[in-house]
Coordinates of C-alpha atoms and ligand atoms in Angstrom, one line a residue:
M260 CA -97.3 79.5 77.2
K261 CA -100.7 80.3 75.7
N262 CA -102.2 83.6 76.2
I263 CA -105.9 84.1 77.2
V264 CA -108.3 87.1 77.6
I265 CA -111.2 86.8 79.9
L266 CA -114.4 88.9 79.0
I267 CA -116.9 89.8 81.9
S268 CA -119.9 91.8 82.4
G269 CA -120.6 91.7 86.1
R270 CA -119.6 89.7 89.1
G271 CA -116.9 87.7 87.7
S272 CA -116.9 84.6 89.8
N273 CA -116.0 82.4 86.9
M274 CA -113.2 84.7 86.2
Q275 CA -112.2 84.4 90.0
A276 CA -112.1 80.8 89.7
L277 CA -110.0 80.9 86.6
L278 CA -107.4 83.0 88.2
A279 CA -107.3 81.0 91.4
A280 CA -106.9 77.9 89.5
S281 CA -103.0 78.4 88.6
L282 CA -103.7 77.4 84.9
N283 CA -100.9 76.5 82.8
C284 CA -101.4 79.8 80.5
N285 CA -100.8 83.6 80.8
I286 CA -104.0 85.5 81.7
A287 CA -103.1 88.6 79.7
A288 CA -106.3 90.6 80.4
V289 CA -109.8 90.7 81.9
I290 CA -111.9 92.9 79.8
S291 CA -115.5 94.2 80.9
S292 CA -118.4 95.3 78.8
R293 CA -119.6 97.3 81.9
A294 CA -117.5 99.8 83.9
D295 CA -119.1 98.8 87.2
A296 CA -118.3 95.1 87.0
A297 CA -117.3 93.8 90.4
G298 CA -114.9 91.5 88.8
L299 CA -112.6 94.2 87.6
A300 CA -111.4 94.9 91.3
F301 CA -110.5 91.4 91.8
A302 CA -108.3 91.1 88.6
Q303 CA -106.4 94.5 89.3
V304 CA -105.6 93.4 92.9
R305 CA -103.9 90.2 91.4
G306 CA -102.0 92.3 88.9
V307 CA -104.0 91.3 85.8
A308 CA -104.4 94.1 83.1
T309 CA -108.1 95.3 83.0
E310 CA -109.8 97.2 80.2
V311 CA -113.4 98.3 79.9
V312 CA -115.3 98.5 76.5
S313 CA -118.7 99.6 77.4
H314 CA -121.4 98.7 74.9
K315 CA -123.1 101.7 76.0
D316 CA -120.5 104.0 74.2
Y317 CA -121.3 102.5 70.8
P318 CA -124.4 103.0 68.4
D319 CA -124.7 99.4 67.3
R320 CA -123.4 95.8 67.9
E321 CA -121.1 95.9 64.9
S322 CA -119.2 99.0 66.2
F323 CA -119.0 97.7 69.7
D324 CA -117.8 94.4 68.7
A325 CA -115.1 96.0 66.3
A326 CA -113.8 98.1 69.2
L327 CA -113.8 95.1 71.5
A328 CA -112.0 93.0 69.1
E329 CA -109.2 95.7 68.7
V330 CA -108.8 95.8 72.5
I331 CA -108.7 92.0 72.9
D332 CA -106.2 91.4 69.8
G333 CA -103.7 94.0 71.6
F334 CA -103.2 91.3 74.0
L335 CA -102.3 88.6 71.4
P336 CA -104.7 86.0 72.9
D337 CA -104.7 82.3 71.9
F338 CA -108.2 81.8 73.5
V339 CA -110.7 84.2 74.5
I340 CA -113.0 83.1 77.5
L341 CA -116.4 84.5 78.1
A342 CA -117.1 84.3 81.8
G343 CA -120.5 85.8 82.4
F344 CA -120.3 87.9 79.4
M345 CA -123.8 89.2 78.5
R346 CA -123.7 90.8 75.1
I347 CA -124.4 88.6 72.1
L348 CA -121.6 88.7 69.6
T349 CA -121.9 89.3 65.9
A350 CA -121.1 86.5 63.3
D351 CA -117.8 88.6 62.2
F352 CA -116.8 88.8 65.8
V353 CA -117.2 85.0 66.3
A354 CA -115.6 84.2 62.8
H355 CA -112.4 86.2 63.7
Y356 CA -112.0 84.0 67.0
Q357 CA -113.1 80.6 65.1
G358 CA -111.9 77.9 67.4
R359 CA -110.7 80.2 70.1
L360 CA -113.6 81.6 71.6
I361 CA -115.1 79.6 74.6
N362 CA -118.3 80.1 76.8
I363 CA -119.9 78.8 80.0
H364 CA -123.6 78.6 80.0
P365 CA -125.7 77.9 82.9
S366 CA -127.7 74.9 81.5
L367 CA -127.2 71.5 80.1
L368 CA -127.2 72.7 76.3
P369 CA -129.0 72.5 74.1
A370 CA -131.6 72.7 76.6
Y371 CA -132.5 76.4 77.8
T372 CA -130.3 78.6 75.6
G373 CA -130.4 82.3 76.2
M374 CA -131.5 83.8 79.5
H375 CA -133.3 83.0 82.9
T376 CA -132.1 79.2 82.6
H377 CA -132.7 78.3 86.2
A378 CA -136.2 79.7 86.4
R379 CA -137.2 77.9 83.1
A380 CA -135.8 74.5 84.3
L381 CA -137.7 75.0 87.7
H382 CA -141.0 75.7 85.9
D383 CA -140.5 72.5 83.7
G384 CA -139.9 70.4 86.6
V385 CA -136.8 68.8 85.3
R386 CA -135.0 66.7 87.9
I387 CA -131.3 67.4 86.4
H388 CA -129.9 70.7 85.4
G389 CA -126.1 71.8 85.0
C390 CA -123.7 73.8 83.0
T391 CA -122.0 73.6 79.8
V392 CA -118.6 74.9 78.4
H393 CA -118.6 75.1 74.5
F394 CA -117.0 76.8 71.7
V395 CA -118.8 79.9 70.6
T396 CA -120.5 79.7 67.0
P397 CA -122.7 82.6 65.5
E398 CA -125.9 80.7 66.6
L399 CA -126.4 81.6 70.4
D400 CA -125.2 78.7 72.7
H401 CA -125.2 76.3 70.1
G402 CA -121.4 75.5 69.7
P403 CA -119.5 72.3 70.1
I404 CA -119.4 71.0 73.7
I405 CA -116.3 70.7 75.8
I406 CA -117.5 69.6 79.2
Q407 CA -120.8 69.6 81.1
A408 CA -121.8 69.1 84.8
A409 CA -125.0 67.9 86.0
V410 CA -126.8 68.7 89.3
P411 CA -129.9 67.4 90.7
V412 CA -133.0 69.7 91.0
L413 CA -134.5 69.4 94.6
P414 CA -138.1 69.6 95.4
D415 CA -137.4 72.9 97.5
D416 CA -135.3 74.6 95.1
T417 CA -135.7 78.2 94.2
E418 CA -133.8 80.0 91.5
H419 CA -131.2 81.3 94.1
S420 CA -130.6 77.7 95.5
L421 CA -130.4 76.1 92.1
S422 CA -128.2 78.8 90.5
A423 CA -125.8 78.3 93.4
R424 CA -125.6 74.5 93.0
V425 CA -125.0 75.0 89.3
L426 CA -122.4 77.7 89.9
F427 CA -120.4 75.7 92.3
E428 CA -119.9 73.3 89.3
E429 CA -119.2 76.0 86.8
H430 CA -116.1 77.0 88.8
R431 CA -115.0 73.4 88.7
I432 CA -115.4 72.6 85.0
Y433 CA -114.3 76.0 83.5
P434 CA -110.7 75.8 84.9
Q435 CA -110.7 72.0 83.7
A436 CA -111.8 73.1 80.1
I437 CA -109.1 75.9 79.9
R438 CA -106.5 73.7 81.2
W439 CA -107.2 71.1 78.4
L440 CA -107.3 73.8 75.8
C441 CA -104.0 75.4 77.0
S442 CA -102.2 72.0 77.1
G443 CA -103.7 71.1 73.4
Q444 CA -105.6 68.0 74.9
V445 CA -108.9 69.4 73.6
K446 CA -109.2 70.9 70.0
L447 CA -111.8 71.9 67.8
N448 CA -111.7 69.9 64.6
T449 CA -112.3 71.2 61.1
D450 CA -115.4 69.7 60.9
G451 CA -116.6 71.4 64.1
K452 CA -116.2 68.3 66.5
V453 CA -114.5 68.6 69.7
I454 CA -111.6 66.1 70.2
H455 CA -110.4 65.1 73.6
H456 CA -106.8 63.7 73.4
G457 CA -106.1 61.0 76.1
R458 CA -109.1 61.6 78.0
S459 CA -111.1 58.6 79.5
L460 CA -114.7 59.2 78.6
A461 CA -115.8 56.9 81.1
G462 CA -117.7 58.8 83.9
M463 CA -120.3 58.6 86.7
A464 CA -124.1 58.7 86.1
L465 CA -126.0 61.3 88.0
I466 CA -129.5 59.8 88.3
S467 CA -132.1 62.1 90.2
P468 CA -134.0 61.3 92.0
A469 CA -131.7 58.6 93.2
L470 CA -132.5 54.8 92.3
E471 CA -133.7 52.8 95.4
T472 CA -131.0 50.4 96.7
T473 CA -132.8 46.9 96.7
Ligands
NHR1808 N1 -122.5 85.3 70.9 C1 -122.8 84.4 70.0 N2 -122.6 84.7 68.7 N3 -122.9 83.0 70.3 C2 -122.8 82.7 71.6 O1 -123.0 81.2 71.8 C3 -122.8 83.7 72.6 C4 -122.5 84.8 72.2 C5 -122.4 86.1 73.2 C6 -122.6 85.6 74.6 C7 -123.0 84.1 76.4 C8 -124.5 83.8 76.7 C9 -125.0 82.6 77.4 O2 -124.1 81.8 77.7 C10 -122.6 84.2 74.9 C11 -122.8 83.5 74.0 C12 -126.1 87.3 76.5 C13 -127.2 87.0 75.9 C14 -128.3 88.0 75.8 O3 -129.4 87.9 75.5 C15 -127.6 85.7 75.6 C16 -126.7 84.6 75.9 C17 -125.5 84.9 76.4 C18 -125.2 86.3 76.7 N4 -127.8 89.3 75.8 C19 -128.7 90.4 75.6 C20 -128.1 91.2 74.4 O4 -129.0 91.9 73.8 C21 -128.3 91.7 76.8 C22 -128.8 91.1 78.0 C23 -128.3 92.0 79.2 O5 -127.5 92.8 79.0 O6 -128.6 91.7 80.4 O7 -127.1 91.2 73.8 O8 -126.2 82.4 77.7
GAR1809 C1 -122.7 82.3 85.2 O1 -123.6 81.5 85.9 C2 -122.6 82.2 83.8 O2 -122.8 80.9 83.6 C3 -123.9 82.8 83.4 O3 -123.9 84.1 84.3 C4 -123.3 83.7 85.5 C5 -122.1 84.6 85.5 O4 -121.5 84.9 86.8 N1 -123.6 83.4 82.1 C6 -124.6 83.6 81.3 O5 -125.8 83.5 81.6 C7 -124.3 84.0 80.0 N2 -125.5 84.6 79.4 P1 -120.2 85.2 87.2 O6 -120.1 86.5 86.5 O7 -120.1 85.3 88.6 O8 -119.0 84.4 86.6

């Protein structure tokens, strides 16, 4: 069975969705970059090991990442899952977990990399927004894509309502992506392409606003 380590920084609702999903893998630990992350208590109650590696205890990104990697590697992970983890990681850290480091980002990448994705989508008036699970590469939010979910942006949407609609889909696609990885159905090729074994790539279209039925 594959070992996974989940990294969080706050609420941890994606981590909760992963714990609730009965994945075919062993969740070895939940590690937070903040001691006050609400998600830590949830993991503890469910008997999952928790650790805190606070970025505030380190003078620079290199030393924080080195300390974080040491704690992570103590759990012998096959995959390291970023779930609302809010620190940009150095190229050395990313290289150490090449093909094993996964992130969920609240936009349809490559649109809206970085922070404040929902506010920027609303500002631009896009009709479709969403979320993306991808392998992490040194370039922020640019790694190979495993799965995406698209949602409509509604006329009265606020950052709050739109982020809730996207988050609902995050909680569906993240467990699916990790299930595929742990069963070997999804792999990162040596040329940096994501390979889906035995998956139908047929899907439904989300058209927003909906087409008229004539
Ligand atoms: N690191 C690398 N190298 N590549 C990625 O794709 C990464 C990453 C680290 C985190 C998650 C991420 C996202 O999905 C992620 C992807 C934090 C920031 C950020 O600006 C940006 C993107 C992501 C996470 N962090 C600030 C920093 O200075 C701190 C912000 C804060 O603490 O609130 O690190 O979008
Ligand atoms: C999620 O929407 C996740 O996609 C996003 O932060 C939220 C964390 O929620 N991640 C980022 O923006 C990474 N920069 P959670 O802690 O409840 O899972």
